[in-house]
Amino acid sequence: MRMTKERQPAMRTLRGWAISVLQEAGAIRECEEHGWMQARADPHAQERALVIARQDPPSGVSPEAAVAEVRDVLDSLGDTCPECLPA
Ligand SMILES: [Zn+2]
């Protein structure tokens, strides 16, 4: 059992952090049926997420790297759930 003073709750990776920021901003959501993350076509929510990343990056991560990761997650996600699509 290790205790650290770092303020890093459940997110151990930068990717996990970026996803949580995007969820918080409402820029992505999870398919209720399949659990896939989907980007929402909401430029304002995406902008909010980028602002959060810039202003409040995880400890030890530069704002630039945090913003880059959030953008990368957005780029990697489709706007639909792959399993919801007709085969
Ligand atoms: Zn789905």
PDB file of C-alpha atoms and ligand atoms in Angstrom:
ATOM      1  CA  MET A   1       0.000   0.000   0.000  1.00  0.00           C
ATOM      2  CA  ARG A   2       1.687   3.110  -1.208  1.00  0.00           C
ATOM      3  CA  MET A   3       0.541   6.619  -0.596  1.00  0.00           C
ATOM      4  CA  THR A   4       1.754   9.449  -2.776  1.00  0.00           C
ATOM      5  CA  LYS A   5       1.206  13.128  -2.436  1.00  0.00           C
ATOM      6  CA  GLU A   6       0.609  13.565  -6.118  1.00  0.00           C
ATOM      7  CA  ARG A   7      -2.827  14.741  -7.053  1.00  0.00           C
ATOM      8  CA  GLN A   8      -3.431  12.000  -9.533  1.00  0.00           C
ATOM      9  CA  PRO A   9      -6.574  10.119  -8.683  1.00  0.00           C
ATOM     10  CA  ALA A  10      -7.607   7.298 -10.989  1.00  0.00           C
ATOM     11  CA  MET A  11      -5.684   8.364 -14.037  1.00  0.00           C
ATOM     12  CA  ARG A  12      -2.244   6.925 -14.306  1.00  0.00           C
ATOM     13  CA  THR A  13      -1.513   7.676 -17.911  1.00  0.00           C
ATOM     14  CA  LEU A  14      -1.533  10.888 -19.852  1.00  0.00           C
ATOM     15  CA  ARG A  15      -3.983   9.270 -22.249  1.00  0.00           C
ATOM     16  CA  GLY A  16      -6.353   8.440 -19.391  1.00  0.00           C
ATOM     17  CA  TRP A  17      -6.041  11.966 -18.125  1.00  0.00           C
ATOM     18  CA  ALA A  18      -6.823  13.425 -21.562  1.00  0.00           C
ATOM     19  CA  ILE A  19      -9.906  11.225 -21.863  1.00  0.00           C
ATOM     20  CA  SER A  20     -11.173  12.338 -18.472  1.00  0.00           C
ATOM     21  CA  VAL A  21     -10.664  15.997 -19.399  1.00  0.00           C
ATOM     22  CA  LEU A  22     -12.567  15.474 -22.640  1.00  0.00           C
ATOM     23  CA  GLN A  23     -15.398  13.767 -20.773  1.00  0.00           C
ATOM     24  CA  GLU A  24     -15.489  16.528 -18.211  1.00  0.00           C
ATOM     25  CA  ALA A  25     -15.755  19.105 -20.988  1.00  0.00           C
ATOM     26  CA  GLY A  26     -18.440  17.092 -22.732  1.00  0.00           C
ATOM     27  CA  ALA A  27     -16.316  16.685 -25.861  1.00  0.00           C
ATOM     28  CA  ILE A  28     -16.537  12.909 -25.869  1.00  0.00           C
ATOM     29  CA  ARG A  29     -18.976  10.409 -24.551  1.00  0.00           C
ATOM     30  CA  GLU A  30     -19.156   6.716 -24.002  1.00  0.00           C
ATOM     31  CA  CYS A  31     -21.529   4.466 -25.929  1.00  0.00           C
ATOM     32  CA  GLU A  32     -23.891   3.206 -23.248  1.00  0.00           C
ATOM     33  CA  GLU A  33     -24.219  -0.129 -24.960  1.00  0.00           C
ATOM     34  CA  HIS A  34     -20.648  -0.907 -25.945  1.00  0.00           C
ATOM     35  CA  GLY A  35     -18.446   1.420 -23.948  1.00  0.00           C
ATOM     36  CA  TRP A  36     -16.617   2.916 -26.927  1.00  0.00           C
ATOM     37  CA  MET A  37     -15.564   6.505 -26.623  1.00  0.00           C
ATOM     38  CA  GLN A  38     -17.012   8.748 -29.271  1.00  0.00           C
ATOM     39  CA  ALA A  39     -16.019  12.297 -30.115  1.00  0.00           C
ATOM     40  CA  ARG A  40     -18.958  14.649 -30.188  1.00  0.00           C
ATOM     41  CA  ALA A  41     -19.157  17.176 -32.977  1.00  0.00           C
ATOM     42  CA  ASP A  42     -19.069  20.035 -30.516  1.00  0.00           C
ATOM     43  CA  PRO A  43     -16.276  22.544 -31.201  1.00  0.00           C
ATOM     44  CA  HIS A  44     -17.071  24.463 -28.018  1.00  0.00           C
ATOM     45  CA  ALA A  45     -16.709  21.388 -25.842  1.00  0.00           C
ATOM     46  CA  GLN A  46     -13.451  20.525 -27.605  1.00  0.00           C
ATOM     47  CA  GLU A  47     -12.193  24.043 -27.073  1.00  0.00           C
ATOM     48  CA  ARG A  48     -13.127  23.810 -23.382  1.00  0.00           C
ATOM     49  CA  ALA A  49     -11.135  20.601 -23.050  1.00  0.00           C
ATOM     50  CA  LEU A  50      -8.106  22.216 -24.687  1.00  0.00           C
ATOM     51  CA  VAL A  51      -8.353  25.187 -22.333  1.00  0.00           C
ATOM     52  CA  ILE A  52      -8.473  22.863 -19.335  1.00  0.00           C
ATOM     53  CA  ALA A  53      -5.451  20.964 -20.660  1.00  0.00           C
ATOM     54  CA  ARG A  54      -3.500  24.164 -21.157  1.00  0.00           C
ATOM     55  CA  GLN A  55      -4.376  25.646 -17.792  1.00  0.00           C
ATOM     56  CA  ASP A  56      -4.321  22.563 -15.632  1.00  0.00           C
ATOM     57  CA  PRO A  57      -2.024  19.877 -17.044  1.00  0.00           C
ATOM     58  CA  PRO A  58      -1.164  16.880 -14.862  1.00  0.00           C
ATOM     59  CA  SER A  59       1.828  17.339 -12.599  1.00  0.00           C
ATOM     60  CA  GLY A  60       5.068  16.900 -14.489  1.00  0.00           C
ATOM     61  CA  VAL A  61       3.448  17.450 -17.873  1.00  0.00           C
ATOM     62  CA  SER A  62       3.889  20.627 -19.862  1.00  0.00           C
ATOM     63  CA  PRO A  63       0.792  22.472 -21.102  1.00  0.00           C
ATOM     64  CA  GLU A  64       1.954  21.834 -24.673  1.00  0.00           C
ATOM     65  CA  ALA A  65       2.201  18.102 -24.106  1.00  0.00           C
ATOM     66  CA  ALA A  66      -1.171  18.049 -22.348  1.00  0.00           C
ATOM     67  CA  VAL A  67      -2.862  19.918 -25.210  1.00  0.00           C
ATOM     68  CA  ALA A  68      -1.146  17.672 -27.764  1.00  0.00           C
ATOM     69  CA  GLU A  69      -2.435  14.579 -25.981  1.00  0.00           C
ATOM     70  CA  VAL A  70      -6.002  15.894 -25.841  1.00  0.00           C
ATOM     71  CA  ARG A  71      -5.845  16.665 -29.577  1.00  0.00           C
ATOM     72  CA  ASP A  72      -4.411  13.235 -30.240  1.00  0.00           C
ATOM     73  CA  VAL A  73      -7.252  11.528 -28.377  1.00  0.00           C
ATOM     74  CA  LEU A  74      -9.787  13.603 -30.300  1.00  0.00           C
ATOM     75  CA  ASP A  75      -8.130  12.689 -33.595  1.00  0.00           C
ATOM     76  CA  SER A  76      -8.057   9.025 -32.725  1.00  0.00           C
ATOM     77  CA  LEU A  77     -11.742   8.823 -31.862  1.00  0.00           C
ATOM     78  CA  GLY A  78     -14.503   8.555 -34.385  1.00  0.00           C
ATOM     79  CA  ASP A  79     -17.810  10.294 -33.897  1.00  0.00           C
ATOM     80  CA  THR A  80     -19.700   7.045 -33.897  1.00  0.00           C
ATOM     81  CA  CYS A  81     -19.449   3.801 -31.990  1.00  0.00           C
ATOM     82  CA  PRO A  82     -17.915   1.131 -34.263  1.00  0.00           C
ATOM     83  CA  GLU A  83     -20.248  -1.497 -32.871  1.00  0.00           C
ATOM     84  CA  CYS A  84     -23.352   0.619 -33.309  1.00  0.00           C
ATOM     85  CA  LEU A  85     -22.650   0.887 -37.025  1.00  0.00           C
ATOM     86  CA  PRO A  86     -24.454  -1.519 -39.299  1.00  0.00           C
ATOM     87  CA  ALA A  87     -22.115  -4.276 -40.432  1.00  0.00           C
TER      88      ALA A  87
HETATM   89 ZN    ZN B   1     -22.295   1.291 -29.401  1.00  0.00          ZN
END
